[in-house]
PDB file of C-alpha atoms in Angstrom:
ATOM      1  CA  UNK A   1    -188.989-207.683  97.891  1.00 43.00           C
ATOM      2  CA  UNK A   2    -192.270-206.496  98.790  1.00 56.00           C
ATOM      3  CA  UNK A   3    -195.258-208.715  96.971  1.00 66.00           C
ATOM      4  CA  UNK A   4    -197.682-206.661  94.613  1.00 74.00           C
ATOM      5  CA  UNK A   5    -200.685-206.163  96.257  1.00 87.00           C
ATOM      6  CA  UNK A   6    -203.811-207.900  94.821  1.00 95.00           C
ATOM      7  CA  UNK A   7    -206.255-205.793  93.779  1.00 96.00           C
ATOM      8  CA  UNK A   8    -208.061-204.353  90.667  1.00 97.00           C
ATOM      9  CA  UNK A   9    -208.872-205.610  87.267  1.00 98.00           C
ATOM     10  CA  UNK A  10    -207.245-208.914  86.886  1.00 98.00           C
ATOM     11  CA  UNK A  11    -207.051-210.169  83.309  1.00 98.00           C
ATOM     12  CA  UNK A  12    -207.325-213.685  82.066  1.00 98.00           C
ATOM     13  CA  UNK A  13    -206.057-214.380  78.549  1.00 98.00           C
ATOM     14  CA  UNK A  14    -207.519-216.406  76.260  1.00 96.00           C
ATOM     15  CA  UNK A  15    -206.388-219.251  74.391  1.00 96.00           C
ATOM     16  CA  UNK A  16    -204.875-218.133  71.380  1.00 96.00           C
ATOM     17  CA  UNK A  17    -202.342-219.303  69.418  1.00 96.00           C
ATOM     18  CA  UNK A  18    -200.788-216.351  67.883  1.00 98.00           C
ATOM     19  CA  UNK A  19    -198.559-215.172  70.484  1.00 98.00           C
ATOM     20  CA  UNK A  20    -198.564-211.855  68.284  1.00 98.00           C
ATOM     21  CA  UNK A  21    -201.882-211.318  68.686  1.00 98.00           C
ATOM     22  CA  UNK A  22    -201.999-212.219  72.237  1.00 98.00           C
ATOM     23  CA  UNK A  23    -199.121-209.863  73.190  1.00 98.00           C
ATOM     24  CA  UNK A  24    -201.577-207.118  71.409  1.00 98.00           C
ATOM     25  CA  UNK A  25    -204.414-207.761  73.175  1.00 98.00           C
ATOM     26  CA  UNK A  26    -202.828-207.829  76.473  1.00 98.00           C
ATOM     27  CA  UNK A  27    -201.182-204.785  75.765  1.00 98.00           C
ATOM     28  CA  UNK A  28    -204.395-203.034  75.758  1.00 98.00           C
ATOM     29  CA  UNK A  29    -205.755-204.825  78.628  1.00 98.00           C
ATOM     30  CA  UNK A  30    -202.701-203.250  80.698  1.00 98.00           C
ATOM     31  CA  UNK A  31    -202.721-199.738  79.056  1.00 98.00           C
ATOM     32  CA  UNK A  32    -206.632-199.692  80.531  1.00 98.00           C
ATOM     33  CA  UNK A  33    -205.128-199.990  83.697  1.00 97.00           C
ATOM     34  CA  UNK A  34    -205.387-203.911  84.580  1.00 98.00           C
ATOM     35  CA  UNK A  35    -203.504-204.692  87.610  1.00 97.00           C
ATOM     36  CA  UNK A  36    -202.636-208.080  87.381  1.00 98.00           C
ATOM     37  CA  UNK A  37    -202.538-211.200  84.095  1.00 98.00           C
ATOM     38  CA  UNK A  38    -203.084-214.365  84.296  1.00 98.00           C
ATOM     39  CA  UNK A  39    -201.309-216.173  81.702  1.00 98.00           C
ATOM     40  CA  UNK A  40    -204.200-219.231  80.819  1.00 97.00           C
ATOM     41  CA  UNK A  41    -204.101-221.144  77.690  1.00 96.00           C
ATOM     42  CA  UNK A  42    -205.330-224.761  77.965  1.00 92.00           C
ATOM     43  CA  UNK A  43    -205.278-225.502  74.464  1.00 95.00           C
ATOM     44  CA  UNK A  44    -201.081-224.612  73.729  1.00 96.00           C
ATOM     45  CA  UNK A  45    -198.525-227.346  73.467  1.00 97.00           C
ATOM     46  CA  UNK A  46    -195.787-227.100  75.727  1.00 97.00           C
ATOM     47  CA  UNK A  47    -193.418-225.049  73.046  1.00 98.00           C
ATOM     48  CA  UNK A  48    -196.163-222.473  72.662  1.00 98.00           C
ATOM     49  CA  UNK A  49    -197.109-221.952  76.276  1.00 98.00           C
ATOM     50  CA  UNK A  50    -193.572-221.137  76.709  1.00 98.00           C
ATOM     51  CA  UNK A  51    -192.940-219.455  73.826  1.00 98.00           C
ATOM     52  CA  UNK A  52    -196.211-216.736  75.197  1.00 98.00           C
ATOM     53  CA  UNK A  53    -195.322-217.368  78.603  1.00 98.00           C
ATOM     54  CA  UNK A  54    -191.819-215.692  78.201  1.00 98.00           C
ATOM     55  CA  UNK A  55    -193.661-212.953  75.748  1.00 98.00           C
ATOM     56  CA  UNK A  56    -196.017-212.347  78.564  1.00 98.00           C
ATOM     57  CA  UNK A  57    -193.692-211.937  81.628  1.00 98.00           C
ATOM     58  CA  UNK A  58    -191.578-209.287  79.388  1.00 98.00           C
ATOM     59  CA  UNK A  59    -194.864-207.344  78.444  1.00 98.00           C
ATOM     60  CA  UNK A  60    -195.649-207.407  81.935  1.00 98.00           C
ATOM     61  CA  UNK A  61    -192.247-206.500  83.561  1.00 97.00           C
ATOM     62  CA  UNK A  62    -192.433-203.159  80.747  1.00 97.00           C
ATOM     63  CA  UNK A  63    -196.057-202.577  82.568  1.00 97.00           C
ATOM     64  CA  UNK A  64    -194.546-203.324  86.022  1.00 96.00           C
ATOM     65  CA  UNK A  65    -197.258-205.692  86.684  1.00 97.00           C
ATOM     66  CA  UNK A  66    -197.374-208.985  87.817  1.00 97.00           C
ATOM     67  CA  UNK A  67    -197.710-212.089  85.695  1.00 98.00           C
ATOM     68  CA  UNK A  68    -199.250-215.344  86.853  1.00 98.00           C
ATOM     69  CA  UNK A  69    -199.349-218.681  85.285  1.00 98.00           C
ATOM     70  CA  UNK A  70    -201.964-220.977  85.252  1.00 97.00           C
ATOM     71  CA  UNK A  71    -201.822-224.269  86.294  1.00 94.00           C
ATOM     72  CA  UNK A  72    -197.990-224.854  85.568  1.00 96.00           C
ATOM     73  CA  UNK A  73    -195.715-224.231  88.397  1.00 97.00           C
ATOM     74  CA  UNK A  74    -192.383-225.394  86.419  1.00 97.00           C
ATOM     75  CA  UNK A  75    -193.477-222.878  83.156  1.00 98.00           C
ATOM     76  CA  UNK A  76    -193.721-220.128  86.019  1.00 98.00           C
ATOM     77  CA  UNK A  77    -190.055-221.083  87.584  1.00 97.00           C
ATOM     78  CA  UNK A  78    -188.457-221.131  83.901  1.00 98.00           C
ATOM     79  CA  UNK A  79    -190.189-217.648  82.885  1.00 98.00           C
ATOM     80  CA  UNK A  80    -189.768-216.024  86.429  1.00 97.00           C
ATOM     81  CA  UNK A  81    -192.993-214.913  86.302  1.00 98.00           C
ATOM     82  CA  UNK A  82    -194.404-213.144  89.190  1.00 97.00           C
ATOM     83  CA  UNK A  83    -196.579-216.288  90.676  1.00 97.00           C
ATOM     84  CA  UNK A  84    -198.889-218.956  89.838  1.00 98.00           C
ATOM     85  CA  UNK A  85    -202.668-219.699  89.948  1.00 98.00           C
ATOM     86  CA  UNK A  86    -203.324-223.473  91.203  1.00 97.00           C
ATOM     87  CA  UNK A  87    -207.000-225.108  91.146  1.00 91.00           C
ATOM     88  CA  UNK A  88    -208.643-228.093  93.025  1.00 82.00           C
ATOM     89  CA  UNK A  89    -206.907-230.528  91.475  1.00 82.00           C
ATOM     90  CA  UNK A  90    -203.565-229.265  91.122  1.00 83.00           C
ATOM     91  CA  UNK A  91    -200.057-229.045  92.872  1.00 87.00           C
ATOM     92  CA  UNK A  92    -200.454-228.674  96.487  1.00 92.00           C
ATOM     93  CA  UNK A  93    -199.879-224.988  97.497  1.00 95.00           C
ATOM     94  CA  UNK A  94    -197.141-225.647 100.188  1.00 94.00           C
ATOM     95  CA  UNK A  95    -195.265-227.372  97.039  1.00 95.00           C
ATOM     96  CA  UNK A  96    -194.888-224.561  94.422  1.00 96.00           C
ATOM     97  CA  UNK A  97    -194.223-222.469  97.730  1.00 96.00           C
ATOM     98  CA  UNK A  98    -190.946-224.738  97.738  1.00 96.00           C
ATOM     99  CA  UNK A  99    -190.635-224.463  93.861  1.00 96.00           C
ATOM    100  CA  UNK A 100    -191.454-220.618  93.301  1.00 96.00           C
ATOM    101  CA  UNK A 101    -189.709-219.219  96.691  1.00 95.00           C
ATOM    102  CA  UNK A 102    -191.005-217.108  99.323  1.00 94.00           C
ATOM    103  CA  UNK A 103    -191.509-213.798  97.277  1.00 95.00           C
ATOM    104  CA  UNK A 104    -193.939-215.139  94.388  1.00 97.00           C
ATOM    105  CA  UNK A 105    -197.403-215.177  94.309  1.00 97.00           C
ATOM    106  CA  UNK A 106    -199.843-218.016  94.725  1.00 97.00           C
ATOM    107  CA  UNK A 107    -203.161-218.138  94.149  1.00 98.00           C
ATOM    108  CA  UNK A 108    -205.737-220.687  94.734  1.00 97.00           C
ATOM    109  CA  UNK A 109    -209.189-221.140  93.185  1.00 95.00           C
ATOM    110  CA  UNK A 110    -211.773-221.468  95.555  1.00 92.00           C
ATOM    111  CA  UNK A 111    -214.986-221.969  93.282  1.00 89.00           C
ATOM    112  CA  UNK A 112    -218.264-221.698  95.826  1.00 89.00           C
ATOM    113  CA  UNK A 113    -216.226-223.658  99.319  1.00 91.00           C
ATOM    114  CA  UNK A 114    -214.764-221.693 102.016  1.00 92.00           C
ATOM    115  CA  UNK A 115    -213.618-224.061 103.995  1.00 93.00           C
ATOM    116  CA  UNK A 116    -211.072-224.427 100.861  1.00 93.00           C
ATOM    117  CA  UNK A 117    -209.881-220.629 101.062  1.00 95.00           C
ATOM    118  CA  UNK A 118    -209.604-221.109 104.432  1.00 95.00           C
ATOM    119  CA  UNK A 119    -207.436-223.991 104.059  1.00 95.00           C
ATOM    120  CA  UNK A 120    -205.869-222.832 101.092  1.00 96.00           C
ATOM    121  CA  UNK A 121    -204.984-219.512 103.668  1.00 96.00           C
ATOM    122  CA  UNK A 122    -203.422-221.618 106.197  1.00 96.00           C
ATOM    123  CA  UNK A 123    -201.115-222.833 103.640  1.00 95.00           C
ATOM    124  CA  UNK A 124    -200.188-219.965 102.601  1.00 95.00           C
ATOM    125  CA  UNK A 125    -201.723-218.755  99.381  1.00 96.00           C
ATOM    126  CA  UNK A 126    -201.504-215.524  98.701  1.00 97.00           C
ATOM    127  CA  UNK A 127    -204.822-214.646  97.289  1.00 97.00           C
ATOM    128  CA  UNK A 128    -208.078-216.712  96.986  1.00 97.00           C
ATOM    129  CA  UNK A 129    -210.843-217.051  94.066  1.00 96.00           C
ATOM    130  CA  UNK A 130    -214.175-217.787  94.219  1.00 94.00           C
ATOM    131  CA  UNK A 131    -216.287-218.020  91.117  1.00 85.00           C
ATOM    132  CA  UNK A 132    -218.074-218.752  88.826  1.00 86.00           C
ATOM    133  CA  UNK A 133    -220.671-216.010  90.235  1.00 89.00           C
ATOM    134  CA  UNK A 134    -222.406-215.412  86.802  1.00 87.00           C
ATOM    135  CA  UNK A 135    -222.596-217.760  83.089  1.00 75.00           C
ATOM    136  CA  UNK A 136    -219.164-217.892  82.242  1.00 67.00           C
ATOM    137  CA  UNK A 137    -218.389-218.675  78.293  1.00 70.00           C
ATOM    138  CA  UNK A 138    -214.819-219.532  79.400  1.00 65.00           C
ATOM    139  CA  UNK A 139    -215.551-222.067  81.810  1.00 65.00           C
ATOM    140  CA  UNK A 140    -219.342-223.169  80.829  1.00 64.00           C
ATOM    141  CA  UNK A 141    -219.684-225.663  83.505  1.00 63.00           C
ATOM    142  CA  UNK A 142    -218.365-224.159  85.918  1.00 64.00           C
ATOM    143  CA  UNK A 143    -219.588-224.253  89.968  1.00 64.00           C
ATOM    144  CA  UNK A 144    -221.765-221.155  90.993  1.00 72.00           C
ATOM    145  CA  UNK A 145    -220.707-219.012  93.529  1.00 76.00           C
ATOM    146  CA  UNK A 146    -223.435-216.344  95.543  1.00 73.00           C
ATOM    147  CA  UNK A 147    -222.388-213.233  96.918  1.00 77.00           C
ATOM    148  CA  UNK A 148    -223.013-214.457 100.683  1.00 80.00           C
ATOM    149  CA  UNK A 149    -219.473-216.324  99.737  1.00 82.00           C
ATOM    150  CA  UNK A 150    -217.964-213.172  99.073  1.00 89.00           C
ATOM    151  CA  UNK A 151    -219.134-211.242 102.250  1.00 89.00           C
ATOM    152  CA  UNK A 152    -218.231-214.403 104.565  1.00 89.00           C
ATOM    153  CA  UNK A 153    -214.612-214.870 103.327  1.00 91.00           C
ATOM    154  CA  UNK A 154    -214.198-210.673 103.673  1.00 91.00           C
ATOM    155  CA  UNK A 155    -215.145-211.450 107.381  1.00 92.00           C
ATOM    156  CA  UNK A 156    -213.024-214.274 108.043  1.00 93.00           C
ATOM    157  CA  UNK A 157    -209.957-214.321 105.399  1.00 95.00           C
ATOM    158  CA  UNK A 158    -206.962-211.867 105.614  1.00 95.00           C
ATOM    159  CA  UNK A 159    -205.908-212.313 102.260  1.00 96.00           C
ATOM    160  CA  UNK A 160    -207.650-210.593  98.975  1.00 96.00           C
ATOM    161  CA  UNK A 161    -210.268-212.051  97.560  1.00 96.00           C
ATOM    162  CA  UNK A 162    -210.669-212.299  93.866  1.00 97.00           C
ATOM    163  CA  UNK A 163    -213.983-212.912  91.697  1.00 95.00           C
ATOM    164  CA  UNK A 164    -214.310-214.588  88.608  1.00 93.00           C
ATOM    165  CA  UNK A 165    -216.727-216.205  86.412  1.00 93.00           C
ATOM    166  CA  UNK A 166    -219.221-214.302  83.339  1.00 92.00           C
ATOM    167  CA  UNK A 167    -218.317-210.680  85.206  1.00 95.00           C
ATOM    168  CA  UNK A 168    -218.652-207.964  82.647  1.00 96.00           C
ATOM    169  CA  UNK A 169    -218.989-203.867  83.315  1.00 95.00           C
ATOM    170  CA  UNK A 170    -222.595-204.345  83.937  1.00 94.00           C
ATOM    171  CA  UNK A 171    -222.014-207.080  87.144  1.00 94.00           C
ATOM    172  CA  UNK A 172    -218.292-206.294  88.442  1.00 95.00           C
ATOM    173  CA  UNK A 173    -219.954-203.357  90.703  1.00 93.00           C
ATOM    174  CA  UNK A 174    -221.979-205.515  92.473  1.00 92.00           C
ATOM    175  CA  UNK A 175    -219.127-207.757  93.718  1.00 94.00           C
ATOM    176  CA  UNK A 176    -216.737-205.079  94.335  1.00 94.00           C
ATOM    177  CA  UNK A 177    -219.284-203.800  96.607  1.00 92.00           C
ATOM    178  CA  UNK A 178    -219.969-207.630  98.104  1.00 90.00           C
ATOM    179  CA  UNK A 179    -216.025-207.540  99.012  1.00 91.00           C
ATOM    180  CA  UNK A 180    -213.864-208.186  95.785  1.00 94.00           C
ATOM    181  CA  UNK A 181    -210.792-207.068  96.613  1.00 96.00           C
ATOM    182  CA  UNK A 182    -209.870-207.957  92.429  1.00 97.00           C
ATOM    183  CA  UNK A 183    -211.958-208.828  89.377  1.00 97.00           C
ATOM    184  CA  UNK A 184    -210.871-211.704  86.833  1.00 97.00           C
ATOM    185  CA  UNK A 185    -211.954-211.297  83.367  1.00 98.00           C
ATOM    186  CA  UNK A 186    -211.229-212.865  80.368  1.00 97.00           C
ATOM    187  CA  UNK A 187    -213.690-212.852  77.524  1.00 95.00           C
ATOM    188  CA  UNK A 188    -215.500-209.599  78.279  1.00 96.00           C
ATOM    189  CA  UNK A 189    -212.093-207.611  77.750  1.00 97.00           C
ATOM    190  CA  UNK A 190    -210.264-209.657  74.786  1.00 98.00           C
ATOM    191  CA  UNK A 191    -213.701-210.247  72.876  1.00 97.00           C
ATOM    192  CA  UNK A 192    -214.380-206.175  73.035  1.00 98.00           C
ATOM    193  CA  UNK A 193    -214.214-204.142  70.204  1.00 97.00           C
ATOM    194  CA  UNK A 194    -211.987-201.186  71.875  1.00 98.00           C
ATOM    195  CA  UNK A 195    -210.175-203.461  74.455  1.00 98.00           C
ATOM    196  CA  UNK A 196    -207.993-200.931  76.155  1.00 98.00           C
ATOM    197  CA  UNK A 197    -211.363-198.471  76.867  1.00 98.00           C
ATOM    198  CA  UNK A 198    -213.115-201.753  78.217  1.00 98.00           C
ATOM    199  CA  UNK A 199    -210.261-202.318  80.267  1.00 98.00           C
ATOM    200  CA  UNK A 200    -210.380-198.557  81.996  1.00 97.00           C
ATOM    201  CA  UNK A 201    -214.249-198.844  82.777  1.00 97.00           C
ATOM    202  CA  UNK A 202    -213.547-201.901  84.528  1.00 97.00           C
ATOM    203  CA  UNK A 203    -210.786-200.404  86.458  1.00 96.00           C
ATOM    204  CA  UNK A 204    -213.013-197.018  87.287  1.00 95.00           C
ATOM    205  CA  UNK A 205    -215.416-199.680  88.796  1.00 95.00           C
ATOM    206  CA  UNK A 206    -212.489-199.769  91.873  1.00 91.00           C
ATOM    207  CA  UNK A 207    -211.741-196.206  92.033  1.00 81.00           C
ATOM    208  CA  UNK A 208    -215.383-194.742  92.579  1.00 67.00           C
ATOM    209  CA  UNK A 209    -215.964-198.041  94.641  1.00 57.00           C
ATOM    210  CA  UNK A 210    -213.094-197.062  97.105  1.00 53.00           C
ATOM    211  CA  UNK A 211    -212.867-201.329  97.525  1.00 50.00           C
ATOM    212  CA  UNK A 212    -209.509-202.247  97.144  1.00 43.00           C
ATOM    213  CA  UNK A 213    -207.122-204.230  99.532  1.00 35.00           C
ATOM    214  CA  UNK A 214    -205.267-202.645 102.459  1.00 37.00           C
ATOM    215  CA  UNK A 215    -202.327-204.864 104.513  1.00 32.00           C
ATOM    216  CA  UNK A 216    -204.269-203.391 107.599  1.00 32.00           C
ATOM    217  CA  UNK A 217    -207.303-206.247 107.065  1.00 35.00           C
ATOM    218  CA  UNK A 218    -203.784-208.678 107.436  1.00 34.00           C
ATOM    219  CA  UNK A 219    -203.874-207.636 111.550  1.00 32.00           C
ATOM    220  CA  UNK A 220    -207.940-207.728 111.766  1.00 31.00           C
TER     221      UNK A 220
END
């Protein structure tokens, strides 16, 4: 199986509670052209999270695109969805490697450090995140990242790099252009008023920026 490349609009969902409404929602976000979800809902019970999650990784499969879960490496083994997204202080990479298999993906949040993408590299994540680069209402205390992060890891990583953190149409260019290989947005695209057309100017931000990840940087 060849892993989905990393790359474009990469949407967030928020934490909602009517999986309805969610599956709605998301539905525009991927008919705009996002590239990747990321299935995040810290406020769910374990019924509901699975309940969305299994929602999710059907809307997505319809879409051919992947889903990720958040945080919950068992939730993503039971729904077979396409990967999961682990922070500082969760499971160890190499250990939902051994959970998931070899063909999911694994991302790793990387907040402002790059000795921790590096690291998180070596052990084999698939994709790294730094963030938050700009006020984020999703994660209000969240660690700032600079755009000197983004151009060092595009030097030294050889895996795409994802952004995240209060990035709306007006900022994404600028990080595309600092080396974002992918965008990860939650409440600029589910709080819009015409989701799905948010969701296509985001993902025109890639295709005039020509900034999108090629397996080539893999033998740099």
């Amino acid at each position: 199986m060849i892993r989905p490349e990393i790359e474009g609009l990469y949407a967030i969902t928020p934490d909602i509670a009517a999986t309805s409404t969610l599956i709605r929602m998301t539905r525009h976000v991927l008919a705009g052209g996002a590239r990747l979800v990321q299935y995040r809902n810290k406020t769910a019970n374990a019924a509901l999270r699975l309940e969305q999650a299994y929602s999710l990784a059907a809307l997505c499969r319809e879409f051919r695109v992947p889903l990720i879960v958040n945080d919950y490496i068992d939730l993503a083994a039971e729904v077979d969805s396409d990967g999961v997204h682990l922070g500082l202080d969760d499971a160890a990479i190499v250990d939902a490697r051994r959970k998931l298999g070899s063909t999911k993906i694994i991302g790793a949040s990387c907040y402002n450090k790059l000795g921790h993408a590096i690291e998180a590299e070596r052990q084999g994540a698939d994709y790294v995140a730094f963030g938050a680069f700009f006020a984020s209402t999703t994660k209000p205390g969240a660690v700032v990242a600079s755009g000197s992060a983004l151009r060092c890891a595009k030097a030294l990583l050889h895996v795409p790099i994802v952004a995240i953190g209060g990035i709306t149409t007006r900022n994404a260019g600028e990080l595309i252009c600092e080396g974002a290989d992918a965008i990860a947005v939650s409440n600029a695209l589910f709080t819009a008023a015409n989701i799905q057309s948010e969701a296509e100017i985001f993902s025109c931000l890639f295709k005039s920026s020509g900034n999108s990840y090629s397996p080539a940087r893999a033998t740099k």
